[in-house]
Short mmCIF file of C-alpha atoms and ligand atoms in Angstrom, two decimals:
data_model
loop_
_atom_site.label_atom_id
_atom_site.label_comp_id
_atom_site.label_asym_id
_atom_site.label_seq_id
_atom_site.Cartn_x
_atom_site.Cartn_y
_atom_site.Cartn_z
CA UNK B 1 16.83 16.18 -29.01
CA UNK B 2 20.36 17.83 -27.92
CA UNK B 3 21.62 20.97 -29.36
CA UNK B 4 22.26 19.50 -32.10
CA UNK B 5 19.24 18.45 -33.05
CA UNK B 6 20.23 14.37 -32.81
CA UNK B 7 18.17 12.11 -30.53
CA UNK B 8 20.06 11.42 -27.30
CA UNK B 9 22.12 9.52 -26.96
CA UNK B 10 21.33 6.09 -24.69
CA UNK B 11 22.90 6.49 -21.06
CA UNK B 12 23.73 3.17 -19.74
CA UNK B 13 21.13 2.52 -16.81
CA UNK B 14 21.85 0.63 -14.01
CA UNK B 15 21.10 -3.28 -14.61
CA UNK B 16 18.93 -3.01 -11.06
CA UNK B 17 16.81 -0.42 -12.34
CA UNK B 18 16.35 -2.40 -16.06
CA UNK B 19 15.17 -5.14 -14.65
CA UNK B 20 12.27 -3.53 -13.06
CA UNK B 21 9.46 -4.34 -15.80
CA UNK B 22 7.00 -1.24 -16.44
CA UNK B 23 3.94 -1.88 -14.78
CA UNK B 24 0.53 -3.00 -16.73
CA UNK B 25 -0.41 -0.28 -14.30
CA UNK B 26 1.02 2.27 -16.61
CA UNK B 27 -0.02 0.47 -19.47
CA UNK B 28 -3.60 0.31 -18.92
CA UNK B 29 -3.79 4.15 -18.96
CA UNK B 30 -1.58 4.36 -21.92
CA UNK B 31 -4.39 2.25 -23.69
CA UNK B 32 -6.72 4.80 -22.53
CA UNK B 33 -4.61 7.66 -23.66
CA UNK B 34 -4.42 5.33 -27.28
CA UNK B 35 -8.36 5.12 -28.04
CA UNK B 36 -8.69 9.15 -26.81
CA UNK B 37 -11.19 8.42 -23.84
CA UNK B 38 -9.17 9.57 -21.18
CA UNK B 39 -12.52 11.92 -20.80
CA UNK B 40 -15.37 9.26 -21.01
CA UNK B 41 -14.02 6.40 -19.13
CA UNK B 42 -14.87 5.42 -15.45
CA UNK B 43 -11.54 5.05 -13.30
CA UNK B 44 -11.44 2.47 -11.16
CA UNK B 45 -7.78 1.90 -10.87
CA UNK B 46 -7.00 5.09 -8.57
CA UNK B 47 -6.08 4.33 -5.30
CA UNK B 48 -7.07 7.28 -3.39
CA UNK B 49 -9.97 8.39 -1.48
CA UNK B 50 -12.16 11.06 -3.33
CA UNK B 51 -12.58 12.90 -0.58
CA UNK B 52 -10.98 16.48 0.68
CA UNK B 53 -8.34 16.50 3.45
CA UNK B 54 -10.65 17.25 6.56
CA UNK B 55 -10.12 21.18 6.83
CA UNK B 56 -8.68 21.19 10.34
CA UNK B 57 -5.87 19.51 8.72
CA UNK B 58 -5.17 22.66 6.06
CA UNK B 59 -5.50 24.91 8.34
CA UNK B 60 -3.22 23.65 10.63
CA UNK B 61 -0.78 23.29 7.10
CA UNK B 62 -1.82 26.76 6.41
CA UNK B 63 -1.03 28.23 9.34
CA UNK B 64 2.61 26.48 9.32
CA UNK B 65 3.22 28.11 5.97
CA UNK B 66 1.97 31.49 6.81
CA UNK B 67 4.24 31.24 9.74
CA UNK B 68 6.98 30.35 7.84
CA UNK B 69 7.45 27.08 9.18
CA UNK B 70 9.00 25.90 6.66
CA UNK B 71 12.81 25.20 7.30
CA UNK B 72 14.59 22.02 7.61
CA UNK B 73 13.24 19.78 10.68
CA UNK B 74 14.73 17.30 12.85
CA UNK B 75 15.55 14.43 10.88
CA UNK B 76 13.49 12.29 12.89
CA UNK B 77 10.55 14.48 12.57
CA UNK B 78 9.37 17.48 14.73
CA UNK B 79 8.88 16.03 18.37
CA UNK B 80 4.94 16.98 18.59
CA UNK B 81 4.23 14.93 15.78
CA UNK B 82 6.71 12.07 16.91
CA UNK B 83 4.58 12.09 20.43
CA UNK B 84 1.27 11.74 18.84
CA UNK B 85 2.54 8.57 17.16
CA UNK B 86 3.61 6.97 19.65
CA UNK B 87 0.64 7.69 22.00
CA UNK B 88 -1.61 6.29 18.67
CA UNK B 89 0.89 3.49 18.56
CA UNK B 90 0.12 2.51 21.99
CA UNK B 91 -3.08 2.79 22.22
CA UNK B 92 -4.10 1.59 18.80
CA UNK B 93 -1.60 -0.73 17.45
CA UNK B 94 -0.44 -2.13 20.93
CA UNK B 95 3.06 -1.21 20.57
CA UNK B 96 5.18 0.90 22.95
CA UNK B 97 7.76 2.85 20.46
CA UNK B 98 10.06 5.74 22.19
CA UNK B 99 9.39 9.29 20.06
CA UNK B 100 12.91 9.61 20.79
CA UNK B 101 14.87 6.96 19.47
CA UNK B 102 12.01 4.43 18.10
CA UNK B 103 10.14 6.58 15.68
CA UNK B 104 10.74 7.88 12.32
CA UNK B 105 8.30 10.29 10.52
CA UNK B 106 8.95 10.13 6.55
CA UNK B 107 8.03 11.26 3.48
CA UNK B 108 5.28 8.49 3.47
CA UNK B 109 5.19 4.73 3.58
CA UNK B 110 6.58 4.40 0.30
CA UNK B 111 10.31 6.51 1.47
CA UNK B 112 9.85 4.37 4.63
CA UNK B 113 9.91 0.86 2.76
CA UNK B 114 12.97 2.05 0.23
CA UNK B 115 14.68 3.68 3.59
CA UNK B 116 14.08 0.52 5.41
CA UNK B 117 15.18 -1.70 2.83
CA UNK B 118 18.49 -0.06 2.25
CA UNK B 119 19.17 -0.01 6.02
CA UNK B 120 18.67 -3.62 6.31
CA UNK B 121 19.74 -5.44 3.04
CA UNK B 122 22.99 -6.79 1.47
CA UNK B 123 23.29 -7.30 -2.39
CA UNK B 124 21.96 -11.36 -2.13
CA UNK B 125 19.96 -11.38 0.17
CA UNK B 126 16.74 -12.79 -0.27
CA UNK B 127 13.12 -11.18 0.79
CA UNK B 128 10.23 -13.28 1.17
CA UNK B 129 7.08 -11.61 -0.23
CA UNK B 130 4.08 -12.87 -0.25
CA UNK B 131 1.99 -12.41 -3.90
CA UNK B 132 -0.03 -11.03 -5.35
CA UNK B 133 1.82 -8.03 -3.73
CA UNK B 134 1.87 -4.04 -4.12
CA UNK B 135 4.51 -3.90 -6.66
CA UNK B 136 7.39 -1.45 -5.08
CA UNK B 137 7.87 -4.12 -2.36
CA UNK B 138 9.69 -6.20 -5.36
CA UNK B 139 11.40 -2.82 -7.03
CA UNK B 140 13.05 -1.74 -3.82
CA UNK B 141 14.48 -5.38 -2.83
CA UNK B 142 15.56 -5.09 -6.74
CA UNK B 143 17.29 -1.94 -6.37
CA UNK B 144 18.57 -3.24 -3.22
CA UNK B 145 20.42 -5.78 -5.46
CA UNK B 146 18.51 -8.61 -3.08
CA UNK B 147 16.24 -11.48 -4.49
CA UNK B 148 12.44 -11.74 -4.48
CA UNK B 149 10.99 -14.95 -3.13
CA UNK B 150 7.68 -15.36 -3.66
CA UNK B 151 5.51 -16.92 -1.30
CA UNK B 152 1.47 -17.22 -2.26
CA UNK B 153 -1.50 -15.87 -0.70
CA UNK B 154 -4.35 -18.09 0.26
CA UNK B 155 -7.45 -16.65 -1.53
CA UNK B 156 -10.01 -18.83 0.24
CA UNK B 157 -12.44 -17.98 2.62
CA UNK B 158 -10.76 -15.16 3.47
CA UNK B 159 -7.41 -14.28 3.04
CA UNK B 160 -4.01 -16.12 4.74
CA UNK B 161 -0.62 -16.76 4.53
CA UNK B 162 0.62 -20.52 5.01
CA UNK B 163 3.44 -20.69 7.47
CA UNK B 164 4.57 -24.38 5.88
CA UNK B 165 4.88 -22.30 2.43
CA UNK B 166 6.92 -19.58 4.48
CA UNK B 167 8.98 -21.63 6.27
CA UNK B 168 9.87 -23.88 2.79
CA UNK B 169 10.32 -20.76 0.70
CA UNK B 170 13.42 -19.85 3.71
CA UNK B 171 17.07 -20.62 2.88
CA UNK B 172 20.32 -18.94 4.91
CA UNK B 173 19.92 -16.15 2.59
CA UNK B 174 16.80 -15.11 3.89
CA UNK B 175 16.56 -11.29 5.37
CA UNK B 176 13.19 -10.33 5.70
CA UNK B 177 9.67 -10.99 5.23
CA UNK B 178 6.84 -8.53 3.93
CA UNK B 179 3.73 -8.45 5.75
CA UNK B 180 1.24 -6.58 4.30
CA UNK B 181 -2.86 -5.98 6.14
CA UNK B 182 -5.20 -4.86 5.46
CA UNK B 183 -4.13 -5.95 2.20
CA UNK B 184 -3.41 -4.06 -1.93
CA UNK B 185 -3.82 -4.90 -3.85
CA UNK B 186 -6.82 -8.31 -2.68
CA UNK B 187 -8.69 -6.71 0.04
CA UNK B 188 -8.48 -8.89 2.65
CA UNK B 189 -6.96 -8.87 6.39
CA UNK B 190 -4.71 -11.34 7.86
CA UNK B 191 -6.07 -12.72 11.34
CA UNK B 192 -4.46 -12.27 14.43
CA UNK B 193 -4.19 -16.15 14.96
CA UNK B 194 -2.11 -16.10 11.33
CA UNK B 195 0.14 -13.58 12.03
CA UNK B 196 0.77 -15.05 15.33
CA UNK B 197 1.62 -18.30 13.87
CA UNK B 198 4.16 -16.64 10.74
CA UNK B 199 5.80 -14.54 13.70
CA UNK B 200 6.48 -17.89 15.33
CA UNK B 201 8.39 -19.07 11.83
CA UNK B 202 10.13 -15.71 11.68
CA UNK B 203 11.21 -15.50 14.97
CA UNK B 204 12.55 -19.46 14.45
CA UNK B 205 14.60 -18.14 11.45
CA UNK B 206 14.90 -14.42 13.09
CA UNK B 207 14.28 -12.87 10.08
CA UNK B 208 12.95 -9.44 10.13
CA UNK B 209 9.35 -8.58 9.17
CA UNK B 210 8.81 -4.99 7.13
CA UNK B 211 5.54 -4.52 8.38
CA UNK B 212 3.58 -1.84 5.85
CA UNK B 213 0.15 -0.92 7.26
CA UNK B 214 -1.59 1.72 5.67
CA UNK B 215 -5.08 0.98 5.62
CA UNK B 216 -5.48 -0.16 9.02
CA UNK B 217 -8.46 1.82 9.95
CA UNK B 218 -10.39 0.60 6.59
CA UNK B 219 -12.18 -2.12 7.93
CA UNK B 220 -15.63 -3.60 7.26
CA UNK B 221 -17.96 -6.25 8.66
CA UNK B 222 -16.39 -5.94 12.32
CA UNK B 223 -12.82 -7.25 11.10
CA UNK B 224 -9.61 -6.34 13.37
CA UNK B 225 -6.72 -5.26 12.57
CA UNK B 226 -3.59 -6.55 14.46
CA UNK B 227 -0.26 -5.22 14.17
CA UNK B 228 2.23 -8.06 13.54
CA UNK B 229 4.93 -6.13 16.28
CA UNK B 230 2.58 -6.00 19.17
CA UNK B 231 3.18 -10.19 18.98
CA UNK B 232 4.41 -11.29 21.73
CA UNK B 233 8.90 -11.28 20.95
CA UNK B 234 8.31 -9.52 18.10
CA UNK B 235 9.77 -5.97 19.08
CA UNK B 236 13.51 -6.52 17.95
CA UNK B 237 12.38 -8.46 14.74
CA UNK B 238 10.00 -6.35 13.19
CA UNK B 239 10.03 -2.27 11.18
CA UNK B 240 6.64 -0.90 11.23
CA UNK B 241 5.22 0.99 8.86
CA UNK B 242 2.56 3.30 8.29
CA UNK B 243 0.87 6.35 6.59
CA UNK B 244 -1.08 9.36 7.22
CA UNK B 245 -1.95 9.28 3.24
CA UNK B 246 -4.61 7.04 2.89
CA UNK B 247 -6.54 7.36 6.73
CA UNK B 248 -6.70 11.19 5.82
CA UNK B 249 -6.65 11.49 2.30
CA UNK B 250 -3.95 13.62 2.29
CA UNK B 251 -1.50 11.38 -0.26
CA UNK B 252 0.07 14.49 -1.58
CA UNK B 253 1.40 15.69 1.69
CA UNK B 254 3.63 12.67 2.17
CA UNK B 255 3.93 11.90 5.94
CA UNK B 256 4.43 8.51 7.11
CA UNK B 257 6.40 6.78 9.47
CA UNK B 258 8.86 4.04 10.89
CA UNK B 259 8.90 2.69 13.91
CA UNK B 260 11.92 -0.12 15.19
CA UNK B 261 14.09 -0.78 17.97
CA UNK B 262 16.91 2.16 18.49
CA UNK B 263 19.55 -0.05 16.90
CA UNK B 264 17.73 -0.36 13.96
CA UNK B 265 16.53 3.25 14.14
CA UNK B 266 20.24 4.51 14.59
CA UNK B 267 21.24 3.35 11.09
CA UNK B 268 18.09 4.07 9.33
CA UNK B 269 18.92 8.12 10.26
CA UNK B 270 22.14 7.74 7.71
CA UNK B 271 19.64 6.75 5.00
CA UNK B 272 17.01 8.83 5.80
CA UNK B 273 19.19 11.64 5.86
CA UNK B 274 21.13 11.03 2.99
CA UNK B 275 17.97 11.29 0.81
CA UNK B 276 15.34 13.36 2.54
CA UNK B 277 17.15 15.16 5.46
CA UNK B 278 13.83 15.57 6.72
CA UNK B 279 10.15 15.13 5.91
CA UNK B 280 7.96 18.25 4.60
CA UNK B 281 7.86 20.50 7.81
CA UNK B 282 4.13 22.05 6.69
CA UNK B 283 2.80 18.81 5.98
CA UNK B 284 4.48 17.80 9.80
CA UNK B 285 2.13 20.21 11.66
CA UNK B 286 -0.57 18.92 8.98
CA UNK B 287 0.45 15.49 10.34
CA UNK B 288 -0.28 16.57 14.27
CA UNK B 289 -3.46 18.16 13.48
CA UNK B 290 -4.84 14.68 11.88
CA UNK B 291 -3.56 12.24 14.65
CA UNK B 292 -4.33 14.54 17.37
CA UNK B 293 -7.92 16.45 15.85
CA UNK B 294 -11.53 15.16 15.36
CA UNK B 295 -11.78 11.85 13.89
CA UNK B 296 -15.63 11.52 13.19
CA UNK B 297 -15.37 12.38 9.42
CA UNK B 298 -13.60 8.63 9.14
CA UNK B 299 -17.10 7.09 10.10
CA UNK B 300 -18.69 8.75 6.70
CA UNK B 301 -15.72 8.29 5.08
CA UNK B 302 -15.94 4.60 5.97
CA UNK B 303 -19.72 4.22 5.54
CA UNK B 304 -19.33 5.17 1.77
CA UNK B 305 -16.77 2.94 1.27
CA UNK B 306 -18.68 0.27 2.81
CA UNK B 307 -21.81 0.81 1.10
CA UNK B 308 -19.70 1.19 -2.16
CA UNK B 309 -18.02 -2.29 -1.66
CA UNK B 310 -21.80 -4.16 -1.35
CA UNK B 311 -22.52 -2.45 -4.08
CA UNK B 312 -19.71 -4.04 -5.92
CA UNK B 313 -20.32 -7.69 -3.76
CA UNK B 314 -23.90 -7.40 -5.05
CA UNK B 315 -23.46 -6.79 -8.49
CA UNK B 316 -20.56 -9.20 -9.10
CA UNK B 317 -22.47 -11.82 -7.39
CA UNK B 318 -25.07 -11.43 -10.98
CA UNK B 319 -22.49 -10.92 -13.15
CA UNK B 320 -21.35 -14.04 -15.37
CA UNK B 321 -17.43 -15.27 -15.89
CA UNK B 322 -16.26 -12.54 -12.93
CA UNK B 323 -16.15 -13.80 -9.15
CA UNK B 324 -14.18 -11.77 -5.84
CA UNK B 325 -11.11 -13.45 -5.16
CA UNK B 326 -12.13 -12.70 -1.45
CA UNK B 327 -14.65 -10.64 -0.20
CA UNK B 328 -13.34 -7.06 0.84
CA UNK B 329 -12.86 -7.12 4.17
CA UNK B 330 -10.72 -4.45 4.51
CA UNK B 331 -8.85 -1.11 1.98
CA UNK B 332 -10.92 0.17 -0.81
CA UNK B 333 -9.84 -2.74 -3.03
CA UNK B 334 -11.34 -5.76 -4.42
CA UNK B 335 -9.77 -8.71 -6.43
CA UNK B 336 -11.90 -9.40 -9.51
CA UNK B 337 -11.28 -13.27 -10.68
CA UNK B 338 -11.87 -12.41 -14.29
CA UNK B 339 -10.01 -16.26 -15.39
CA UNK B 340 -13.91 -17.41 -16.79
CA UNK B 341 -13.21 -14.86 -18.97
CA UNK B 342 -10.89 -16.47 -21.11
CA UNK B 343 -8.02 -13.38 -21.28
CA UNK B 344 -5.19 -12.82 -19.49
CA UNK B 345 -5.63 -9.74 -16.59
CA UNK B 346 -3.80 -7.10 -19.11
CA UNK B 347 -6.37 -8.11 -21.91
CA UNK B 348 -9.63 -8.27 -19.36
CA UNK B 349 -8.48 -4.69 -18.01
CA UNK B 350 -8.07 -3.39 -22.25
CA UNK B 351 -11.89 -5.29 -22.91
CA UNK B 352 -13.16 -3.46 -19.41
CA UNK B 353 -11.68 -0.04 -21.03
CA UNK B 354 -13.01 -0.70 -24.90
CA UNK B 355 -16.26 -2.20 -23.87
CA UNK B 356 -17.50 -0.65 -20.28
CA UNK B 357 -15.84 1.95 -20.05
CA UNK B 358 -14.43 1.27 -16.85
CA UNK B 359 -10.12 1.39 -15.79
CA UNK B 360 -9.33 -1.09 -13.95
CA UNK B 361 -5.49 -2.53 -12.77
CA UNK B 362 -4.03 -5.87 -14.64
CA UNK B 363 -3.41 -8.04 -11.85
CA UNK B 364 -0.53 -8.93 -13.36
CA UNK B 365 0.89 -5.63 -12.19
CA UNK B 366 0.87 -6.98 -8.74
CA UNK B 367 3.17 -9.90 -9.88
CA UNK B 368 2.69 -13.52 -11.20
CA UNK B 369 0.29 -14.75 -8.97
CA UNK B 370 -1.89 -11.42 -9.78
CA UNK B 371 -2.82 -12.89 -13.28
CA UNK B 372 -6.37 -13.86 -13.93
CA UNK B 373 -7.91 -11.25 -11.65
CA UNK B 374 -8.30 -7.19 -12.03
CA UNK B 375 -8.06 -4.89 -9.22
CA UNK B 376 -10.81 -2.80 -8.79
CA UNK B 377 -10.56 0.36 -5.90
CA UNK B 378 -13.97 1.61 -4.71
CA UNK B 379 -12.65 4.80 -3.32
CA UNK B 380 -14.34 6.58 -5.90
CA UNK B 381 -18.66 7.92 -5.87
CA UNK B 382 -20.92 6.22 -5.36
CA UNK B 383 -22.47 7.19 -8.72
CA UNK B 384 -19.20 6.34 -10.34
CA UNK B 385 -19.17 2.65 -8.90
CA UNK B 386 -23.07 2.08 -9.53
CA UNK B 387 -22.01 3.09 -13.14
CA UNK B 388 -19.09 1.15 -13.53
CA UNK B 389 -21.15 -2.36 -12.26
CA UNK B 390 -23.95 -1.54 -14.57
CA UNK B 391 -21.63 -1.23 -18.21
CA UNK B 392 -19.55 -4.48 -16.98
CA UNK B 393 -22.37 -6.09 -16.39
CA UNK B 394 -23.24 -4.79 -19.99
CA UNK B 395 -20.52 -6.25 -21.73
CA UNK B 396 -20.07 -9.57 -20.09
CA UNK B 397 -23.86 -9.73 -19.73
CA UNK B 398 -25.95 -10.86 -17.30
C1 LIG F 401 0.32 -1.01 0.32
C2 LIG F 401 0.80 0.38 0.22
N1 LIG F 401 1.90 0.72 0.90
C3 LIG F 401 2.40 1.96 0.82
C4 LIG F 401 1.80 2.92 0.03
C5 LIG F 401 2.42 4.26 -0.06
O1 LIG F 401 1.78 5.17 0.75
P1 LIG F 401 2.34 6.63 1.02
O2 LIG F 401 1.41 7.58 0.34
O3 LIG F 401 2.32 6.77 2.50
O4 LIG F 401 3.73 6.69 0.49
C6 LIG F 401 0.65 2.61 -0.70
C7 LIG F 401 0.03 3.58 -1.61
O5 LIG F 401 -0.82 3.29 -2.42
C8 LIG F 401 0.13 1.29 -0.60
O6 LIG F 401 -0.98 0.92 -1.25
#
């Protein structure tokens, strides 16, 4: 209402950000909201771990606030926290990145991805990604005024990409190419000997790969993860990046980071400082405690999740009409095939709410090729996921 007690009048939006559909993710707890069991429904559709941020990480964020650390920081991120990256980056991921000119910290993966967009892009320009994807890989190319081309995921035996299907879905518009592993929204990781054969059709076409690798330390039944620019000739044609949020559960804090060559890097400072200026500067130090602290609560962390996710395996495997698109191999996500059910992924995820008692996300949300499968995240309790499998299993049967 304005002052004058009218309804508002409609501002003209801009036709990028129209286009955008609203996510079934949104609509799924809207239907929630609609039959009032916001309180007696199982959520399954969060994707966060349950667990607090290890306490050597607040009180290193505590301590920053108490000492008032809390003015503007370099743009590029404090230089402690900018050195522990890169020494993680080198010893983990394989790649050398200078803390000086090579490394970004931001205010997470997802201000890294619009950041790195906008720094590379022209209105036009086309951005292969490959689908079902995590959906604000296709808003920012959108809002970038560039053009989504989809390119399929192989959900067989494991999850790939096919280089053929990249290389045909190419024209001389082509920018950029998501890669995305461990993967959200399917659970699966891309092998090394895939990525090594797409970086040999990127680097044929130079385009540049947006590399976004947040859950690379979620990882189950001994599988790798391999960071597309450690490839050989891959340095100048890729942006990495990555994400304290998920590793550490500490989401809220928002501290991620870029890494690219210093050309790339140089130009990504206007953007970056146009919008942010600078990350958080409490959740920095917060940052430096993580990479540079303890790391043994990650093996709990990680044997819940895993013991979660067989759970899920084991009780799928019983349960009629529902199959795993792959079997997790890596996040806290698993692809539910749900297409024996006879509904589309929106409808499956309402019946799941109405019947179980369980939230889970439309795959649809994740784009076209998303339909006929549910996501389901298993960071949650145990309890909570042993519940969940027992009332779908009660309403499909079985
Ligand atoms: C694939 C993927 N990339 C990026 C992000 C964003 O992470 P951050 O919290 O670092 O912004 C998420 C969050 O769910 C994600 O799943």
């Amino acid at each position: 209402m304005n002052s004058a007690g009218e309804e508002p009048k409609t501002m003209e939006i801009s036709r990028y950000v129209s286009s955008i559909p609203k996510s079934p993710f949104y609509k799924i707890v809207d239907y929630v909201k609609e039959l009032g069991y916001e309180d007696k429904v199982l959520y399954l559709n969060v994707g966060l771990p349950r667990f607090d941020t290890p306490e050597h990480i607040l009180a290193a964020a505590s301590k920053a606030s108490l000492e008032s650390f809390t003015k503007y920081t370099p743009e590029a991120g404090i230089m402690e926290l900018r050195e522990a990256i890169a020494d993680k980056l080198k010893k983990e991921n394989k790649i050398e990145a200078d803390p000086n000119s090579e490394i970004f910290v931001t205010c997470g993966a997802q201000a890294g991805l619009y950041v790195a967009l906008k720094t590379l892009l022209n209105p036009g320009d086309e951005v292969l990604i490959p689908s079902p994807f995590y959906p604000p890989y296709y808003a920012h190319t959108i809002l970038m005024g560039a053009k989504p081309v989809l390119v399929p995921y192989i959900m067989k035996d494991g999850l790939s990409l096919n280089p053929d299907e990249i290389e045909k879905a190419i024209t001389p518009k082509s920018r950029a190419i998501f890669i995305h592993t461990p993967n959200n929204p399917i659970g699966g990781v891309l092998s090394r000997e895939n990525l090594k054969a797409i970086s040999e059709v990127v680097l044929k076409h130079n385009l540049v790969v947006i590399s976004d690798e947040p859950y690379e330390k979620i990882l189950f039944d001994g599988a790798e993860h391999t960071s597309i620019g450690s490839l050989p000739g891959m340095e100048d044609n890729t942006i990495t990046l990555n994400s304290l949020s998920k590793t550490y559960s500490m989401t809220g804090l928002r501290i991620g980071y870029a890494v690219a060559n210093r050309n790339f890097m140089t130009n990504f400072l206007k953007v970056h400082h146009a919008i942010n200026i600078c990350a958080n500067s409490v959740a920095q130090k917060a940052a430096v405690a993580a990479l540079n602290g303890p790391h043994d609560f990650l093996r709990d962390w990680q044997q819940e999740y895993d013991a979660n996710r067989n759970r899920i395996v084991r009780a799928i495997d019983e349960i009629p009409k529902v199959s795993l698109a792959v079997k997790p191999i890596g996040t806290f996500y698993c692809f539910l095939d749900i297409r024996e059910m006879g509904m589309s992924s929106e409808e499956a995820a309402e019946f799941f709410v109405r019947e179980g008692k369980v939230v889970t996300t439309p795959g649809s949300g994740f784009g076209s090729h998303g339909e006929g499968f549910v996501r389901i995240s298993f960071a949650t309790s145990p309890t909570i996921i042993e519940t969940a499998m027992n009332n779908i299993r009660g309403c499909l049967g079985g």
